[in-house]
Coordinates of C-alpha atoms in Angstrom, one line a residue:
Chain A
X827 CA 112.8 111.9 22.8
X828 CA 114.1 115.4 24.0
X829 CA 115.6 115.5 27.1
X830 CA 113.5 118.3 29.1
X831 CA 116.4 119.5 31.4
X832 CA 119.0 119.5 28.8
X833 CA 116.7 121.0 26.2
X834 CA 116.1 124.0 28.3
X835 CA 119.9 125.1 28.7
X836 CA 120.4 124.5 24.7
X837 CA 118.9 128.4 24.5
X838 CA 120.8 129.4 28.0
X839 CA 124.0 131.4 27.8
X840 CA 127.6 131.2 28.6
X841 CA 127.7 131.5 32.1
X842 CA 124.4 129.7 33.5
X843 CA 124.5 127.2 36.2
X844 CA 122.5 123.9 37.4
X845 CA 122.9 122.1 40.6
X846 CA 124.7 119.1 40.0
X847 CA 121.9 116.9 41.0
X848 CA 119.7 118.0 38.9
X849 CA 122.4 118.0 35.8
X850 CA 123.0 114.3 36.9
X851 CA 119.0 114.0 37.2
X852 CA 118.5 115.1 33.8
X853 CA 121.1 113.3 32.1
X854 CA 119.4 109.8 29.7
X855 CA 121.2 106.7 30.9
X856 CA 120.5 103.3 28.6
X857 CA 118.3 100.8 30.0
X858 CA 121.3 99.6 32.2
X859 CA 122.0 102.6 34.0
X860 CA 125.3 103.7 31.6
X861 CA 126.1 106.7 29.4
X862 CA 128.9 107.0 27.5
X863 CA 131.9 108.9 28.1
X864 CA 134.7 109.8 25.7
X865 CA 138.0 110.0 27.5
X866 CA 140.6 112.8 26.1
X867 CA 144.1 113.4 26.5
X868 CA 143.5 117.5 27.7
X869 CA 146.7 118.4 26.0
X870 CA 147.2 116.9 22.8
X871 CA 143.5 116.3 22.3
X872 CA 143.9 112.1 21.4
X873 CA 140.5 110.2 22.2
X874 CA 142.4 108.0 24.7
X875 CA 139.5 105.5 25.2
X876 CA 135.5 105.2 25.2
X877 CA 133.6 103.7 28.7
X878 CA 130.9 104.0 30.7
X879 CA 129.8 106.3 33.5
X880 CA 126.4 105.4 36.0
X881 CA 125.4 108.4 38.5
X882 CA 127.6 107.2 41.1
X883 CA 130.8 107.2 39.2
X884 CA 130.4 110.7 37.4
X885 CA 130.1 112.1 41.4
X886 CA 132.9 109.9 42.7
X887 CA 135.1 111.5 39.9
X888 CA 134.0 114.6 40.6
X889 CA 134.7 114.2 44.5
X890 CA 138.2 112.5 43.9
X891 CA 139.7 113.9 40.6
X892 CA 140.5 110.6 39.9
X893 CA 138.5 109.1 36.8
X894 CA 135.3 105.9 37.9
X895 CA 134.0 104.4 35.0
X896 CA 131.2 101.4 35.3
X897 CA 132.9 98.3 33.8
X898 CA 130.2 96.6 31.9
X899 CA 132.5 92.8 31.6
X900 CA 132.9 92.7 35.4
X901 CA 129.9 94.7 36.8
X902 CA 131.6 96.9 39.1
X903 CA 133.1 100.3 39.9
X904 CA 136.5 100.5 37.2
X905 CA 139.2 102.8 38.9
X906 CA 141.3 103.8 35.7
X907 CA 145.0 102.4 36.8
X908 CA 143.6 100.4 39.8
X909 CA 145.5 97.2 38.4
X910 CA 147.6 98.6 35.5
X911 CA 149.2 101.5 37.9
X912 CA 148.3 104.0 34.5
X913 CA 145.8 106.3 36.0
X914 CA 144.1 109.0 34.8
X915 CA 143.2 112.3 36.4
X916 CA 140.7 114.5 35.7
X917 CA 140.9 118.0 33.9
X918 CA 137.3 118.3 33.3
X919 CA 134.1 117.3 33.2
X920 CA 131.3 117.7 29.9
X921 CA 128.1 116.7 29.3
X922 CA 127.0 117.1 25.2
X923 CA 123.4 119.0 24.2
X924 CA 121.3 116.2 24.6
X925 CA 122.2 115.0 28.3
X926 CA 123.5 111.4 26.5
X927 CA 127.1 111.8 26.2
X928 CA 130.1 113.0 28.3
X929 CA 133.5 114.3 27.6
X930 CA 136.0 113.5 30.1
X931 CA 139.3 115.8 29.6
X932 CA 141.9 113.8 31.4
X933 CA 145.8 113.4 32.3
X934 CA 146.5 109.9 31.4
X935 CA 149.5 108.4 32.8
X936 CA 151.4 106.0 30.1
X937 CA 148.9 103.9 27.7
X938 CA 144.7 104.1 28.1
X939 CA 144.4 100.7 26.5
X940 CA 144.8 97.3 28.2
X941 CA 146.6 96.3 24.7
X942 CA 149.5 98.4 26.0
X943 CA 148.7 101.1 23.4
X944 CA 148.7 104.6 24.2
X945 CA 144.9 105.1 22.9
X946 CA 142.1 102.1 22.0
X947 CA 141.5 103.7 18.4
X948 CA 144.3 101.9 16.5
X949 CA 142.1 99.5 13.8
X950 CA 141.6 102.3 11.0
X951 CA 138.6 101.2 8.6
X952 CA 139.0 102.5 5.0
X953 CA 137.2 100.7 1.5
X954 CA 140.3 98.5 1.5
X955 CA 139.7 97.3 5.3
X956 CA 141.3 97.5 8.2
X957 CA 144.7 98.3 9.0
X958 CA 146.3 98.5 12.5
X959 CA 147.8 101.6 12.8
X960 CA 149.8 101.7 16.1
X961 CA 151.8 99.7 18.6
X962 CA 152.1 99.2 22.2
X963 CA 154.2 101.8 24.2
X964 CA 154.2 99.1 27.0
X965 CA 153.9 95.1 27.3
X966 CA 150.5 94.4 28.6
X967 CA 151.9 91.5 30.5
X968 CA 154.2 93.6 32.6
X969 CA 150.7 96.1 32.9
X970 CA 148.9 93.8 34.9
X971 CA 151.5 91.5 36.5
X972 CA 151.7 92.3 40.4
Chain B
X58 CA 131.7 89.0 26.6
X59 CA 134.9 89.2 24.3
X60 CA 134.8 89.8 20.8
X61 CA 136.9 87.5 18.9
X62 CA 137.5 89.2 15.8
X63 CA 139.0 92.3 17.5
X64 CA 140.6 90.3 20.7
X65 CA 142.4 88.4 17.7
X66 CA 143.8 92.1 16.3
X67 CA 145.0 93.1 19.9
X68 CA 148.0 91.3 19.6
X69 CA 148.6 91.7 16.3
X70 CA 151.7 94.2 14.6
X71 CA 150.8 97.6 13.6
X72 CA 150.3 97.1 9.3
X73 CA 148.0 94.0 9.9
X74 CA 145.7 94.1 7.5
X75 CA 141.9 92.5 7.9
X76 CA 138.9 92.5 5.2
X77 CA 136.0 96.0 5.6
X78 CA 133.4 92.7 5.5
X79 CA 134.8 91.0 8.4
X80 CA 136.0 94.2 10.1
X81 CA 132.3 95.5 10.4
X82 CA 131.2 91.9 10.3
X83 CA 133.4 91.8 13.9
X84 CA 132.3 95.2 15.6
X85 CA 129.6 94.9 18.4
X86 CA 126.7 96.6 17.7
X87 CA 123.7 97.1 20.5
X88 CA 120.5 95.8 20.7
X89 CA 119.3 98.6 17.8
X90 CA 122.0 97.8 15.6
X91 CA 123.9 100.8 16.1
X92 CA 127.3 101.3 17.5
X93 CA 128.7 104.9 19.0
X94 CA 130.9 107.2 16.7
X95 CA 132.6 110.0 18.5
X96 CA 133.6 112.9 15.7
X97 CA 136.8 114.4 16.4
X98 CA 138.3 117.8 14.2
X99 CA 141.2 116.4 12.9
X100 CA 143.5 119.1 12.9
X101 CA 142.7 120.5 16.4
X102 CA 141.4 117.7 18.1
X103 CA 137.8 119.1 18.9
X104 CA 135.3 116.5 20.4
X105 CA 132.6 118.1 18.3
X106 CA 129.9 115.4 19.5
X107 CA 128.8 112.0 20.0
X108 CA 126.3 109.7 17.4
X109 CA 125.3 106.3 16.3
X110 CA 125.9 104.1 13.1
X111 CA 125.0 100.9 12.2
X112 CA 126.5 98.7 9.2
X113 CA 125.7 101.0 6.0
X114 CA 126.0 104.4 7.6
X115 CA 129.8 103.2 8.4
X116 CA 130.1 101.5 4.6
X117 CA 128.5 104.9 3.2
X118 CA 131.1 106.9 4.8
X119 CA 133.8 104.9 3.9
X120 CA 132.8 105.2 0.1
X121 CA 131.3 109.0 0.2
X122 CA 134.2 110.0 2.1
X123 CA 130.8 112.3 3.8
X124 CA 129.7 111.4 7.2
X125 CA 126.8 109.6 7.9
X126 CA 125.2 108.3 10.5
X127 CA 121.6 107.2 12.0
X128 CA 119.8 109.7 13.7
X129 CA 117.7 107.9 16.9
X130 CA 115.4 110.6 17.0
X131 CA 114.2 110.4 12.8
X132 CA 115.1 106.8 12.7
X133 CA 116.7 107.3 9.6
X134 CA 120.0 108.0 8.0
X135 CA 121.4 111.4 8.7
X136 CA 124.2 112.8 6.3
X137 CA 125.5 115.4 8.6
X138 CA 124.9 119.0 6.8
X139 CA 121.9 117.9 4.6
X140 CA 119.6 120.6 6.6
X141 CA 122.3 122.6 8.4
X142 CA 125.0 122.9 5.0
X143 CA 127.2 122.0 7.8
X144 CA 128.9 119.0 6.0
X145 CA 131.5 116.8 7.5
X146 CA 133.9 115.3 5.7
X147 CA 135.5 112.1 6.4
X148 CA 139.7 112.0 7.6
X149 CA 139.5 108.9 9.0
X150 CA 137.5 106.2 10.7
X151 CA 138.7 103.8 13.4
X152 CA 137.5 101.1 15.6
X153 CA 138.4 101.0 18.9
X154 CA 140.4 97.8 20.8
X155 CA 137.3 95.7 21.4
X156 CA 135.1 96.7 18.1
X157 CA 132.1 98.8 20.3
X158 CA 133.3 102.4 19.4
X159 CA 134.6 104.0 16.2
X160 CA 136.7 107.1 15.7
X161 CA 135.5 109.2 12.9
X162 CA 138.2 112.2 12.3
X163 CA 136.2 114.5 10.2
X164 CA 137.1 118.2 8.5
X165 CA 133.5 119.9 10.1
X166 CA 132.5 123.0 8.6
X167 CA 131.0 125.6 10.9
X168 CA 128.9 124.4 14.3
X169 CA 128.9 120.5 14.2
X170 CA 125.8 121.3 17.1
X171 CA 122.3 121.9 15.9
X172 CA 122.4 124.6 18.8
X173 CA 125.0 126.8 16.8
X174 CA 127.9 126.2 19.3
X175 CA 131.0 124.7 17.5
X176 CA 130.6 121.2 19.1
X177 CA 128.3 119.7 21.6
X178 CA 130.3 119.4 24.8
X179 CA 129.3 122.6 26.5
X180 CA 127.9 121.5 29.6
X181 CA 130.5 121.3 32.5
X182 CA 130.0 119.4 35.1
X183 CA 132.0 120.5 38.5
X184 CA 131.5 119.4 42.1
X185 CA 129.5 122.9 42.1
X186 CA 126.9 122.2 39.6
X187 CA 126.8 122.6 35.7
X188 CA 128.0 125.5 33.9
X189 CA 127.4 126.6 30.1
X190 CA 130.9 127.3 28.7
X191 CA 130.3 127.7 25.0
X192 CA 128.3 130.2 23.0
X193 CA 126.5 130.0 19.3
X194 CA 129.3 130.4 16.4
X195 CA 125.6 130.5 14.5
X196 CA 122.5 131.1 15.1
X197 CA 120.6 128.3 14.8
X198 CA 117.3 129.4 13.8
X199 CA 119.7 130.8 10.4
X200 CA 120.9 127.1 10.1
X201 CA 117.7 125.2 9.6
X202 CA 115.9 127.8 7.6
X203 CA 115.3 126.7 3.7

């Protein structure tokens, strides 16, 4: 189950370096190819979103600053703000411990959700059930209107 | 693809209310059952690191108010701080817009990463390569000692 690459840094200090292949090499992608990846707001810290990265789209956001996710319902590379016009750029770039998780700190223009809210985490669950905590900050049908 | 429980909530007013049975009835979980829960300090916003729950880890929390999810590795259910005495308490728990993530906003005491470091996002990734970022707040040969 431990991830060999990723195991070895746990011990490494601040300060040690990897080529990027081989921190992309070492990284455990599910049986489709994906890992996670937890967008953040870099400034105010609010989980804007979760998706999912392959290889190719954690090195085209490196090379462009601009944030590729694999979108799993159409199967193809998902340019955050390609059709909505709310992009987000990247601040920086994290992989967790194991080598199965990534942190994306981000600038998010206007809302991360295709509801029109600002972040995707608005159904809070408590004993008593869910509530819906937050509203749109835009109308999703002028979001992806031409 | 959609999920119609939570497609049904996206257009719904913020103070809609839906019952915990159907809400966890209506989350997608993956082929093992489990869905991906992102812990987030609540007060300063700290990713601290990524992990899986299925139905009673998220009911458990809910009614515990501690954290608990299911550990891949042990296959088993893993109330964060039994070994470490790191405990995380729950703030609040959210689903995300299409019912495949959950929020949990904890209160984490000490390192929330079995390494020692605070949280488990230490790994940055840059066009260069990887770089460590974060040290031990513990060591961790101290935290799993009985």
């Amino acid at each position: 189950m431990h991830n060999s690459i990723y195991h070895a840094l746990e011990k490494k200090d601040c300060g040690h370096q990897l080529s990027l292949d081989n921190a992309i090499a070492g990284l455990t992608f599910n049986e489709d190819g994906l890992i996670p990846a937890i967008a953040q707001q870099h400034d105010t810290g609010e989980i804007l979103m979760m998706a999912w990265m392959n290889p190719a789209s954690i090195r085209e956001t490196l090379q462009t600053g601009r944030v590729c996710y694999w979108s799993r319902s159409r199967q193809t590379y998902w340019r955050k703000g390609e059709s909505s016009g709310n992009q987000q750029t990247l601040v920086g770039l994290f992989a967790d411990c194991d080598g199965d998780a990534l942190l994306v700190k981000v600038n998010q223009q206007g809302p991360a959700c295709h509801t029109g809210r600002r972040d995707c985490f608005y159904n809070q669950l408590t004993p008593d059930g869910l509530n819906i905590t937050k509203a749109p900050i835009q109308n999703p049908d002028e979001m992806y209107k031409k």
